Amino acid sequence: MNHVLDRPIWSALQSAHADLAEGGKCARRYPPSIVPFAASADDSPESLDALENLPSGEESMFLVEAGPIAVPSGLVVIAEASVTQMVAERPHEKITDRRIQPLTEADAADMLDLATLTRPGPFTLRAQSLGRFWGIRHEGRLVAMAGQRMRQTGFIELSGLCTHPDFQGRGLGTLLFRFVAGQIASVGDRAYLHAYAANTSAISLYKAQGFVVRSEMNMRVVKRRP
């Protein structure tokens, strides 16, 4: 039996994030303005046809699965990478720190600017539609943040972790990592995350913070064939 995190996008869009899903029983995606993630229910011809019909124009979609990713003939792969999926080995303690503040829609532009600079992964102005985010400001400038992205029954993805280059090396990223992991554990869910397999320094950091590798994942970015 497959694990719920083997096809994390599909499992999120048919459970905790079903209200955000575009598509139907065979393939679904998040609204591109929120995050460009999509998935088919399985690799059947019917599901792959449905996946092929999700994007329009020049829209791209990110596909992430534990096994080989089947791509329908009408889509072309424009990028691919190996991704490491990690889960919290134990519940993290809920912590507090006066520097950490909840982020709101009023902070969306600053969040996008920081994400564009540091490139933690796909990020949009509407990222907060997926889950809560928290940040640290210095003299009014957002210098670090982290939050929650995909959700499945019993799991919440820790995502968007980034620190401005001028403030790296001060422990802000580790602090926010522990804070968000604690927030997830406090509601009874298990934290998990994705990191590019080539980012060995980040993976080592996450291991030091009590996360273990659950699965190696495949990622493909696709769009309609010209």
Coordinates of N, CA and C in Angstrom, one line a residue:
M1 N 0.8 -1.2 0.0 CA 0.0 0.0 0.0 C 0.9 1.3 0.0
N2 N 0.6 2.2 -0.9 CA 1.4 3.4 -1.0 C 1.2 4.3 0.2
H3 N 2.2 5.0 0.6 CA 2.2 6.0 1.7 C 1.5 7.2 1.2
V4 N 0.8 7.9 2.1 CA 0.1 9.2 1.7 C 1.0 10.2 1.2
L5 N 2.3 10.2 1.5 CA 3.3 11.2 1.1 C 4.0 10.7 -0.2
D6 N 3.7 9.5 -0.7 CA 4.3 9.1 -2.0 C 3.9 10.0 -3.2
R7 N 2.6 10.4 -3.1 CA 2.1 11.3 -4.1 C 1.5 12.5 -3.3
P8 N 2.3 13.3 -2.7 CA 1.9 14.3 -1.8 C 0.9 15.4 -2.4
I9 N 1.1 15.8 -3.6 CA 0.2 16.8 -4.2 C -1.2 16.2 -4.4
W10 N -1.3 15.0 -4.9 CA -2.6 14.4 -5.1 C -3.3 14.2 -3.8
S11 N -2.6 13.7 -2.8 CA -3.2 13.4 -1.5 C -3.7 14.6 -0.8
A12 N -2.9 15.7 -1.0 CA -3.3 17.0 -0.4 C -4.6 17.5 -1.1
L13 N -4.6 17.4 -2.4 CA -5.7 18.0 -3.1 C -7.0 17.2 -3.1
Q14 N -6.9 16.0 -2.5 CA -8.2 15.2 -2.4 C -8.5 15.1 -0.9
S15 N -7.8 15.8 0.0 CA -8.1 15.8 1.4 C -8.1 17.2 2.0
A16 N -7.1 17.6 2.7 CA -7.1 18.9 3.4 C -7.2 20.1 2.5
H17 N -6.7 20.0 1.3 CA -6.8 21.1 0.3 C -7.7 20.9 -0.8
A18 N -8.7 20.0 -0.6 CA -9.7 19.7 -1.7 C -10.5 21.0 -2.1
D19 N -10.7 21.9 -1.1 CA -11.4 23.1 -1.5 C -10.6 24.0 -2.4
L20 N -9.3 23.8 -2.6 CA -8.5 24.6 -3.5 C -8.3 24.0 -4.8
A21 N -8.7 22.7 -5.0 CA -8.4 21.9 -6.1 C -9.1 22.4 -7.4
E22 N -8.4 22.4 -8.5 CA -9.0 22.6 -9.8 C -8.8 21.2 -10.5
G23 N -9.8 20.8 -11.3 CA -9.7 19.5 -12.0 C -10.8 18.6 -11.5
G24 N -10.6 17.3 -11.6 CA -11.6 16.3 -11.2 C -11.1 15.1 -10.6
K25 N -11.7 14.0 -10.8 CA -11.4 12.7 -10.1 C -10.1 12.1 -10.7
C26 N -9.7 12.5 -11.8 CA -8.5 11.9 -12.5 C -7.2 12.7 -12.4
A27 N -7.3 14.0 -12.2 CA -6.2 14.9 -12.1 C -6.6 16.2 -11.5
R28 N -5.7 16.8 -10.7 CA -6.0 18.0 -10.0 C -4.8 18.9 -9.9
R29 N -5.0 20.2 -9.7 CA -3.9 21.1 -9.5 C -4.4 22.2 -8.5
Y30 N -3.4 22.9 -7.9 CA -3.7 24.1 -7.2 C -3.9 25.2 -8.2
P31 N -4.6 26.2 -7.8 CA -4.7 27.4 -8.7 C -3.2 27.9 -8.9
P32 N -2.8 28.2 -10.2 CA -1.5 28.6 -10.4 C -1.1 29.9 -9.7
S33 N -2.1 30.7 -9.3 CA -1.7 31.9 -8.6 C -1.4 31.6 -7.1
I34 N -1.6 30.4 -6.7 CA -1.3 30.0 -5.3 C 0.1 29.2 -5.3
V35 N 0.1 28.1 -6.1 CA 1.3 27.4 -6.2 C 1.1 26.5 -7.5
P36 N 2.2 26.3 -8.3 CA 2.0 25.6 -9.6 C 2.2 24.1 -9.4
F37 N 1.5 23.5 -8.5 CA 1.6 22.0 -8.2 C 0.4 21.3 -8.8
A38 N 0.7 20.1 -9.4 CA -0.4 19.3 -10.0 C -0.1 17.9 -9.9
A39 N -1.1 17.0 -10.1 CA -0.9 15.6 -10.0 C -2.0 14.8 -10.6
S40 N -1.7 13.7 -11.1 CA -2.8 12.8 -11.6 C -3.1 11.8 -10.5
A41 N -4.3 11.2 -10.6 CA -4.6 10.2 -9.6 C -3.8 8.9 -9.6
D42 N -3.4 8.6 -10.9 CA -2.5 7.4 -11.1 C -2.0 7.6 -12.5
D43 N -1.4 6.5 -13.0 CA -0.7 6.6 -14.3 C -1.6 6.0 -15.5
S44 N -2.9 5.8 -15.2 CA -3.8 5.3 -16.2 C -3.9 6.3 -17.4
P45 N -4.3 5.8 -18.6 CA -4.4 6.8 -19.7 C -5.5 7.9 -19.4
E46 N -6.5 7.5 -18.7 CA -7.6 8.5 -18.4 C -7.0 9.6 -17.5
S47 N -6.2 9.2 -16.5 CA -5.7 10.2 -15.6 C -4.6 11.1 -16.3
L48 N -3.8 10.5 -17.1 CA -2.8 11.2 -17.8 C -3.4 12.2 -18.8
D49 N -4.5 11.8 -19.5 CA -5.2 12.7 -20.4 C -5.8 13.9 -19.6
A50 N -6.3 13.6 -18.4 CA -6.9 14.7 -17.5 C -5.7 15.7 -17.1
L51 N -4.6 15.1 -16.8 CA -3.4 15.9 -16.4 C -3.0 16.8 -17.5
E52 N -3.0 16.3 -18.7 CA -2.6 17.0 -19.9 C -3.5 18.2 -20.2
N53 N -4.7 18.1 -19.8 CA -5.7 19.2 -20.1 C -5.8 20.2 -19.0
L54 N -5.0 20.1 -17.9 CA -5.1 21.1 -16.8 C -4.4 22.4 -17.2
P55 N -3.2 22.5 -17.7 CA -2.6 23.8 -18.0 C -3.1 24.4 -19.3
S56 N -3.0 25.7 -19.3 CA -3.4 26.4 -20.6 C -2.3 27.4 -20.9
G57 N -2.2 27.7 -22.2 CA -1.1 28.7 -22.6 C 0.3 28.2 -22.2
E58 N 1.0 29.1 -21.6 CA 2.4 28.9 -21.2 C 2.5 28.5 -19.7
E59 N 1.4 28.1 -19.1 CA 1.4 27.7 -17.7 C 2.3 26.5 -17.5
S60 N 3.1 26.5 -16.4 CA 3.9 25.3 -16.1 C 3.4 24.7 -14.8
M61 N 3.6 23.4 -14.7 CA 3.1 22.6 -13.5 C 4.3 21.8 -12.9
F62 N 4.4 21.8 -11.6 CA 5.3 21.0 -10.9 C 4.7 19.6 -10.5
L63 N 5.3 18.5 -10.8 CA 4.8 17.2 -10.5 C 5.9 16.6 -9.5
V64 N 5.4 16.0 -8.4 CA 6.4 15.4 -7.4 C 5.8 14.1 -6.9
E65 N 6.6 13.0 -7.1 CA 6.1 11.7 -6.7 C 7.3 10.9 -6.3
A66 N 7.1 9.8 -5.5 CA 8.1 8.9 -5.1 C 8.6 8.1 -6.2
G67 N 7.8 7.6 -7.1 CA 8.1 6.8 -8.2 C 8.4 7.5 -9.5
P68 N 8.7 6.8 -10.6 CA 8.9 7.5 -11.8 C 7.6 8.3 -12.2
I69 N 7.8 9.5 -12.8 CA 6.7 10.3 -13.1 C 6.3 10.1 -14.6
A70 N 5.1 9.7 -14.8 CA 4.6 9.5 -16.2 C 4.1 10.9 -16.7
V71 N 4.6 11.2 -17.9 CA 4.2 12.5 -18.5 C 3.4 12.3 -19.8
P72 N 2.2 12.8 -19.9 CA 1.4 12.6 -21.1 C 2.1 13.2 -22.3
S73 N 1.8 12.7 -23.5 CA 2.4 13.1 -24.7 C 2.2 14.5 -25.1
G74 N 1.1 15.1 -24.6 CA 0.8 16.5 -24.9 C 1.6 17.5 -24.0
L75 N 2.4 17.0 -23.1 CA 3.2 17.9 -22.2 C 4.6 17.6 -22.4
V76 N 5.4 18.7 -22.2 CA 6.9 18.5 -22.4 C 7.6 18.9 -21.1
V77 N 8.6 18.1 -20.7 CA 9.4 18.4 -19.5 C 10.4 19.5 -19.7
I78 N 10.3 20.6 -18.9 CA 11.2 21.7 -19.1 C 12.2 21.8 -18.0
A79 N 12.0 21.0 -16.9 CA 13.0 20.9 -15.8 C 12.7 19.7 -15.0
E80 N 13.8 19.1 -14.4 CA 13.6 18.0 -13.5 C 14.7 17.9 -12.5
A81 N 14.4 17.3 -11.4 CA 15.4 17.2 -10.3 C 15.0 16.1 -9.3
S82 N 16.0 15.7 -8.6 CA 15.8 14.7 -7.5 C 15.5 15.5 -6.2
V83 N 14.6 15.1 -5.4 CA 14.2 15.8 -4.2 C 14.2 14.8 -3.1
T84 N 14.6 15.2 -1.9 CA 14.6 14.4 -0.7 C 13.4 14.8 0.2
Q85 N 12.6 13.8 0.5 CA 11.5 14.1 1.4 C 11.9 13.6 2.8
M86 N 11.7 14.5 3.8 CA 12.0 14.2 5.2 C 10.9 14.4 6.1
V87 N 10.8 13.6 7.2 CA 9.8 13.8 8.2 C 10.4 13.9 9.6
A88 N 9.6 14.6 10.4 CA 10.1 14.7 11.8 C 10.1 13.4 12.5
E89 N 11.2 13.1 13.1 CA 11.4 11.8 13.8 C 10.5 11.7 15.1
R90 N 10.3 12.9 15.7 CA 9.5 13.0 16.9 C 8.9 14.4 16.9
P91 N 7.8 14.5 17.7 CA 7.1 15.9 17.8 C 8.1 16.9 18.3
H92 N 8.1 18.1 17.7 CA 9.0 19.2 18.2 C 8.2 19.9 19.3
E93 N 9.0 20.4 20.2 CA 8.4 21.3 21.3 C 7.9 22.6 20.7
K94 N 6.8 23.1 21.2 CA 6.3 24.4 20.8 C 7.1 25.4 21.6
I95 N 7.7 26.3 20.8 CA 8.5 27.4 21.4 C 8.0 28.7 21.1
T96 N 8.5 29.7 21.8 CA 8.1 31.1 21.6 C 9.4 32.0 21.5
D97 N 9.3 33.0 20.8 CA 10.4 34.0 20.7 C 9.8 35.3 20.3
R98 N 10.1 36.4 21.0 CA 9.4 37.7 20.8 C 9.7 38.2 19.4
R99 N 10.8 37.7 18.8 CA 11.2 38.2 17.4 C 10.3 37.7 16.4
I100 N 9.6 36.5 16.6 CA 8.8 35.8 15.6 C 7.4 36.4 15.7
Q101 N 6.9 36.8 14.5 CA 5.6 37.4 14.4 C 4.8 36.7 13.3
P102 N 3.5 36.5 13.5 CA 2.7 35.9 12.4 C 2.7 36.9 11.2
L103 N 2.7 36.4 10.0 CA 2.7 37.2 8.8 C 1.2 37.1 8.2
T104 N 0.8 38.2 7.6 CA -0.5 38.4 7.1 C -0.5 38.8 5.6
E105 N -1.7 39.0 5.1 CA -1.8 39.4 3.7 C -1.0 40.8 3.5
A106 N -0.9 41.6 4.5 CA -0.2 42.8 4.4 C 1.3 42.6 4.2
D107 N 1.8 41.4 4.5 CA 3.2 41.1 4.4 C 3.5 40.4 3.1
A108 N 2.5 40.1 2.2 CA 2.7 39.3 1.1 C 3.8 39.8 0.1
A109 N 3.8 41.0 -0.1 CA 4.8 41.6 -1.1 C 6.2 41.4 -0.5
D110 N 6.4 41.7 0.8 CA 7.7 41.5 1.4 C 8.1 40.0 1.4
M111 N 7.1 39.1 1.6 CA 7.4 37.7 1.6 C 7.9 37.3 0.2
L112 N 7.2 37.7 -0.8 CA 7.6 37.4 -2.2 C 8.9 37.9 -2.6
D113 N 9.2 39.1 -2.1 CA 10.6 39.7 -2.4 C 11.7 38.8 -1.8
L114 N 11.4 38.4 -0.5 CA 12.4 37.6 0.2 C 12.6 36.2 -0.5
A115 N 11.5 35.6 -0.9 CA 11.5 34.3 -1.6 C 12.1 34.4 -2.9
T116 N 11.9 35.5 -3.6 CA 12.5 35.7 -5.0 C 14.0 35.9 -4.8
L117 N 14.5 36.5 -3.8 CA 15.9 36.7 -3.5 C 16.6 35.4 -3.1
T118 N 15.9 34.6 -2.3 CA 16.6 33.4 -1.7 C 16.2 32.1 -2.4
R119 N 15.1 32.1 -3.1 CA 14.6 30.9 -3.9 C 14.5 29.7 -3.1
P120 N 13.6 29.6 -2.1 CA 13.3 28.4 -1.3 C 12.5 27.4 -2.1
G121 N 11.9 27.8 -3.2 CA 11.0 27.0 -4.0 C 9.9 27.8 -4.5
P122 N 9.0 27.2 -5.3 CA 7.9 28.0 -5.9 C 7.1 28.8 -4.8
F123 N 7.0 30.1 -5.1 CA 6.4 31.0 -4.1 C 5.6 32.1 -4.8
T124 N 4.4 32.4 -4.3 CA 3.6 33.5 -4.9 C 3.0 34.4 -3.9
L125 N 2.4 35.4 -4.3 CA 1.7 36.4 -3.4 C 0.6 35.7 -2.6
R126 N 0.1 34.6 -3.1 CA -1.0 34.0 -2.4 C -0.6 32.7 -1.7
A127 N 0.7 32.6 -1.3 CA 1.2 31.4 -0.6 C 0.5 31.2 0.7
Q128 N 0.0 32.3 1.3 CA -0.7 32.1 2.6 C -2.0 31.4 2.5
S129 N -2.5 31.2 1.3 CA -3.7 30.5 1.1 C -3.6 29.0 1.5
L130 N -2.3 28.5 1.6 CA -2.0 27.2 1.9 C -1.9 26.9 3.4
G131 N -1.4 27.9 4.1 CA -1.1 27.7 5.5 C -0.5 29.0 6.1
R132 N -0.3 28.9 7.4 CA 0.2 30.1 8.2 C 1.7 30.2 7.9
F133 N 2.2 31.5 8.0 CA 3.6 31.9 7.9 C 3.9 32.8 9.1
W134 N 5.2 32.7 9.4 CA 5.8 33.6 10.5 C 7.1 34.1 10.0
G135 N 7.4 35.3 10.5 CA 8.7 35.9 10.1 C 9.3 36.7 11.2
I136 N 10.6 37.2 10.8 CA 11.3 38.0 11.7 C 11.7 39.3 10.9
R137 N 11.5 40.4 11.5 CA 11.8 41.7 10.9 C 13.0 42.3 11.6
H138 N 13.8 43.1 10.9 CA 14.8 43.9 11.5 C 14.7 45.3 11.0
E139 N 14.5 46.2 11.9 CA 14.3 47.6 11.5 C 13.2 47.7 10.4
G140 N 12.2 46.9 10.5 CA 11.0 47.0 9.6 C 11.2 46.1 8.4
R141 N 12.4 45.6 8.1 CA 12.6 44.7 6.9 C 12.4 43.3 7.3
L142 N 11.6 42.5 6.4 CA 11.5 41.1 6.6 C 12.8 40.4 6.3
V143 N 13.4 39.7 7.2 CA 14.7 39.2 7.0 C 14.7 37.6 7.1
A144 N 13.7 37.0 7.6 CA 13.6 35.6 7.6 C 12.1 35.2 7.8
M145 N 11.8 34.0 7.2 CA 10.4 33.5 7.3 C 10.4 32.0 7.1
A146 N 9.3 31.4 7.5 CA 9.0 30.0 7.3 C 7.5 29.8 7.5
G147 N 6.9 28.7 6.9 CA 5.5 28.5 7.1 C 5.1 27.1 6.7
Q148 N 3.8 27.0 6.4 CA 3.2 25.7 6.1 C 2.7 25.7 4.6
R149 N 2.8 24.6 4.0 CA 2.4 24.5 2.6 C 1.4 23.4 2.4
M150 N 1.7 22.2 1.8 CA 0.8 21.2 1.6 C 0.3 20.5 2.9
R151 N -0.9 20.0 2.9 CA -1.5 19.3 4.1 C -2.1 18.0 3.6
Q152 N -1.9 16.9 4.4 CA -2.5 15.6 4.2 C -3.0 15.2 5.6
T153 N -3.9 14.2 5.6 CA -4.4 13.7 6.9 C -3.2 13.3 7.8
G154 N -3.0 14.0 8.9 CA -1.9 13.7 9.8 C -0.6 14.3 9.5
F155 N -0.4 15.1 8.4 CA 0.8 15.6 8.0 C 0.7 17.1 7.6
I156 N 1.7 17.9 7.8 CA 1.7 19.3 7.3 C 3.1 19.6 6.9
E157 N 3.3 20.1 5.7 CA 4.6 20.4 5.1 C 5.2 21.7 5.6
L158 N 6.4 21.7 6.1 CA 7.1 22.9 6.5 C 7.8 23.4 5.3
S159 N 7.6 24.7 5.0 CA 8.1 25.2 3.7 C 8.4 26.7 3.8
G160 N 8.9 27.2 2.7 CA 9.2 28.6 2.6 C 10.3 29.1 3.6
L161 N 11.1 28.2 4.1 CA 12.1 28.6 5.0 C 13.2 29.4 4.3
C162 N 13.5 30.6 4.6 CA 14.5 31.4 4.0 C 15.0 32.6 4.9
T163 N 16.2 33.0 4.7 CA 16.8 34.1 5.4 C 17.6 35.0 4.5
H164 N 17.4 36.3 4.6 CA 18.1 37.2 3.8 C 19.6 37.0 3.9
P165 N 20.3 37.1 2.8 CA 21.8 36.8 2.8 C 22.5 37.7 3.9
D166 N 22.1 38.9 4.1 CA 22.7 39.8 5.0 C 22.5 39.3 6.5
F167 N 21.6 38.4 6.7 CA 21.3 38.0 8.1 C 21.5 36.5 8.3
Q168 N 22.2 35.8 7.3 CA 22.5 34.4 7.5 C 23.6 34.2 8.5
G169 N 23.6 33.0 9.1 CA 24.7 32.8 10.1 C 24.4 33.2 11.5
R170 N 23.1 33.7 11.7 CA 22.7 34.2 13.0 C 21.7 33.3 13.7
G171 N 21.4 32.2 13.1 CA 20.5 31.2 13.7 C 19.1 31.5 13.5
L172 N 18.7 32.5 12.7 CA 17.3 32.8 12.5 C 16.6 31.7 11.7
G173 N 17.2 31.1 10.7 CA 16.6 30.0 10.0 C 16.3 28.8 10.9
T174 N 17.3 28.5 11.7 CA 17.1 27.4 12.6 C 16.0 27.7 13.6
L175 N 15.9 28.9 14.1 CA 14.9 29.3 15.1 C 13.5 29.1 14.5
L176 N 13.3 29.7 13.2 CA 12.0 29.6 12.6 C 11.7 28.1 12.2
F177 N 12.7 27.4 11.9 CA 12.5 25.9 11.6 C 11.9 25.3 12.8
R178 N 12.5 25.4 13.9 CA 12.0 24.8 15.2 C 10.7 25.3 15.5
F179 N 10.4 26.6 15.3 CA 9.2 27.2 15.7 C 8.0 26.6 14.9
V180 N 8.2 26.6 13.5 CA 7.1 26.0 12.7 C 6.9 24.5 12.9
A181 N 8.0 23.8 13.1 CA 7.9 22.4 13.4 C 7.1 22.2 14.7
G182 N 7.3 23.1 15.7 CA 6.6 23.0 17.0 C 5.1 23.3 16.8
Q183 N 4.8 24.3 15.9 CA 3.5 24.7 15.7 C 2.7 23.5 15.0
I184 N 3.4 22.8 14.1 CA 2.7 21.6 13.5 C 2.5 20.5 14.5
A185 N 3.5 20.2 15.3 CA 3.3 19.2 16.3 C 2.2 19.5 17.3
S186 N 2.0 20.8 17.6 CA 1.1 21.2 18.6 C -0.4 21.0 18.3
V187 N -0.7 20.8 17.0 CA -2.0 20.4 16.5 C -2.2 18.9 16.2
G188 N -1.1 18.2 16.6 CA -1.2 16.7 16.5 C -0.8 16.2 15.1
D189 N -0.2 17.0 14.3 CA 0.2 16.5 12.9 C 1.7 16.4 12.9
R190 N 2.2 15.6 11.9 CA 3.6 15.4 11.8 C 4.2 16.3 10.7
A191 N 5.3 16.9 11.0 CA 5.9 17.8 10.1 C 6.7 17.1 9.1
Y192 N 6.7 17.5 7.8 CA 7.6 17.0 6.8 C 8.0 18.1 5.9
L193 N 9.0 17.8 5.0 CA 9.5 18.8 4.1 C 10.1 18.2 2.9
H194 N 10.4 19.0 1.9 CA 11.1 18.6 0.7 C 12.4 19.5 0.5
A195 N 13.5 18.9 0.1 CA 14.7 19.7 -0.2 C 15.3 19.1 -1.4
Y196 N 15.9 19.9 -2.3 CA 16.6 19.3 -3.4 C 17.7 18.4 -2.9
A197 N 17.8 17.3 -3.5 CA 18.8 16.3 -3.1 C 20.2 16.8 -3.2
A198 N 20.4 17.7 -4.1 CA 21.8 18.3 -4.2 C 22.1 19.3 -3.1
N199 N 21.1 19.7 -2.4 CA 21.3 20.7 -1.3 C 21.7 19.9 0.0
T200 N 22.9 19.4 0.0 CA 23.3 18.5 1.1 C 23.5 19.3 2.4
S201 N 23.8 20.6 2.3 CA 24.0 21.3 3.6 C 22.6 21.5 4.3
A202 N 21.6 21.8 3.5 CA 20.2 21.9 4.1 C 19.8 20.6 4.7
I203 N 20.0 19.5 4.0 CA 19.6 18.2 4.4 C 20.3 17.9 5.8
S204 N 21.6 18.2 5.8 CA 22.3 18.0 7.1 C 21.7 18.8 8.2
L205 N 21.3 20.0 7.9 CA 20.7 20.9 9.0 C 19.4 20.3 9.4
Y206 N 18.6 19.8 8.5 CA 17.3 19.2 8.9 C 17.5 18.0 9.7
K207 N 18.5 17.2 9.4 CA 18.8 16.0 10.2 C 19.2 16.4 11.6
A208 N 20.0 17.4 11.7 CA 20.4 17.9 13.0 C 19.2 18.4 13.9
Q209 N 18.2 18.8 13.2 CA 17.0 19.3 13.9 C 15.9 18.2 14.0
G210 N 16.3 16.9 13.9 CA 15.4 15.8 14.2 C 14.5 15.3 13.1
F211 N 14.9 15.6 11.8 CA 14.2 15.1 10.7 C 15.0 13.9 10.1
V212 N 14.3 13.0 9.5 CA 14.9 11.8 8.9 C 14.4 11.7 7.5
V213 N 15.2 11.1 6.6 CA 14.8 10.9 5.2 C 13.7 9.8 5.2
R214 N 12.6 10.1 4.6 CA 11.5 9.2 4.4 C 11.6 8.5 3.0
S215 N 11.8 9.4 2.0 CA 11.9 8.9 0.6 C 12.6 9.8 -0.3
E216 N 13.2 9.2 -1.3 CA 13.8 10.0 -2.4 C 12.6 10.3 -3.4
M217 N 12.5 11.5 -3.9 CA 11.3 11.8 -4.7 C 11.8 12.3 -6.1
N218 N 11.0 12.3 -7.1 CA 11.3 12.8 -8.4 C 10.4 14.1 -8.6
M219 N 11.0 15.0 -9.3 CA 10.2 16.3 -9.6 C 10.4 16.6 -11.1
R220 N 9.3 16.9 -11.7 CA 9.3 17.3 -13.1 C 8.5 18.5 -13.3
V221 N 9.0 19.5 -14.0 CA 8.2 20.7 -14.4 C 7.8 20.5 -15.8
V222 N 6.5 20.7 -16.1 CA 6.0 20.4 -17.4 C 5.1 21.6 -17.9
K223 N 5.0 21.7 -19.2 CA 4.0 22.6 -19.8 C 3.5 22.0 -21.1
R224 N 2.5 22.7 -21.7 CA 2.0 22.2 -22.9 C 3.0 22.1 -24.1
R225 N 3.0 21.1 -24.8 CA 3.9 21.0 -25.9 C 3.6 22.0 -27.0
P226 N 4.6 22.7 -27.6 CA 4.3 23.7 -28.6 C 3.6 23.1 -29.8

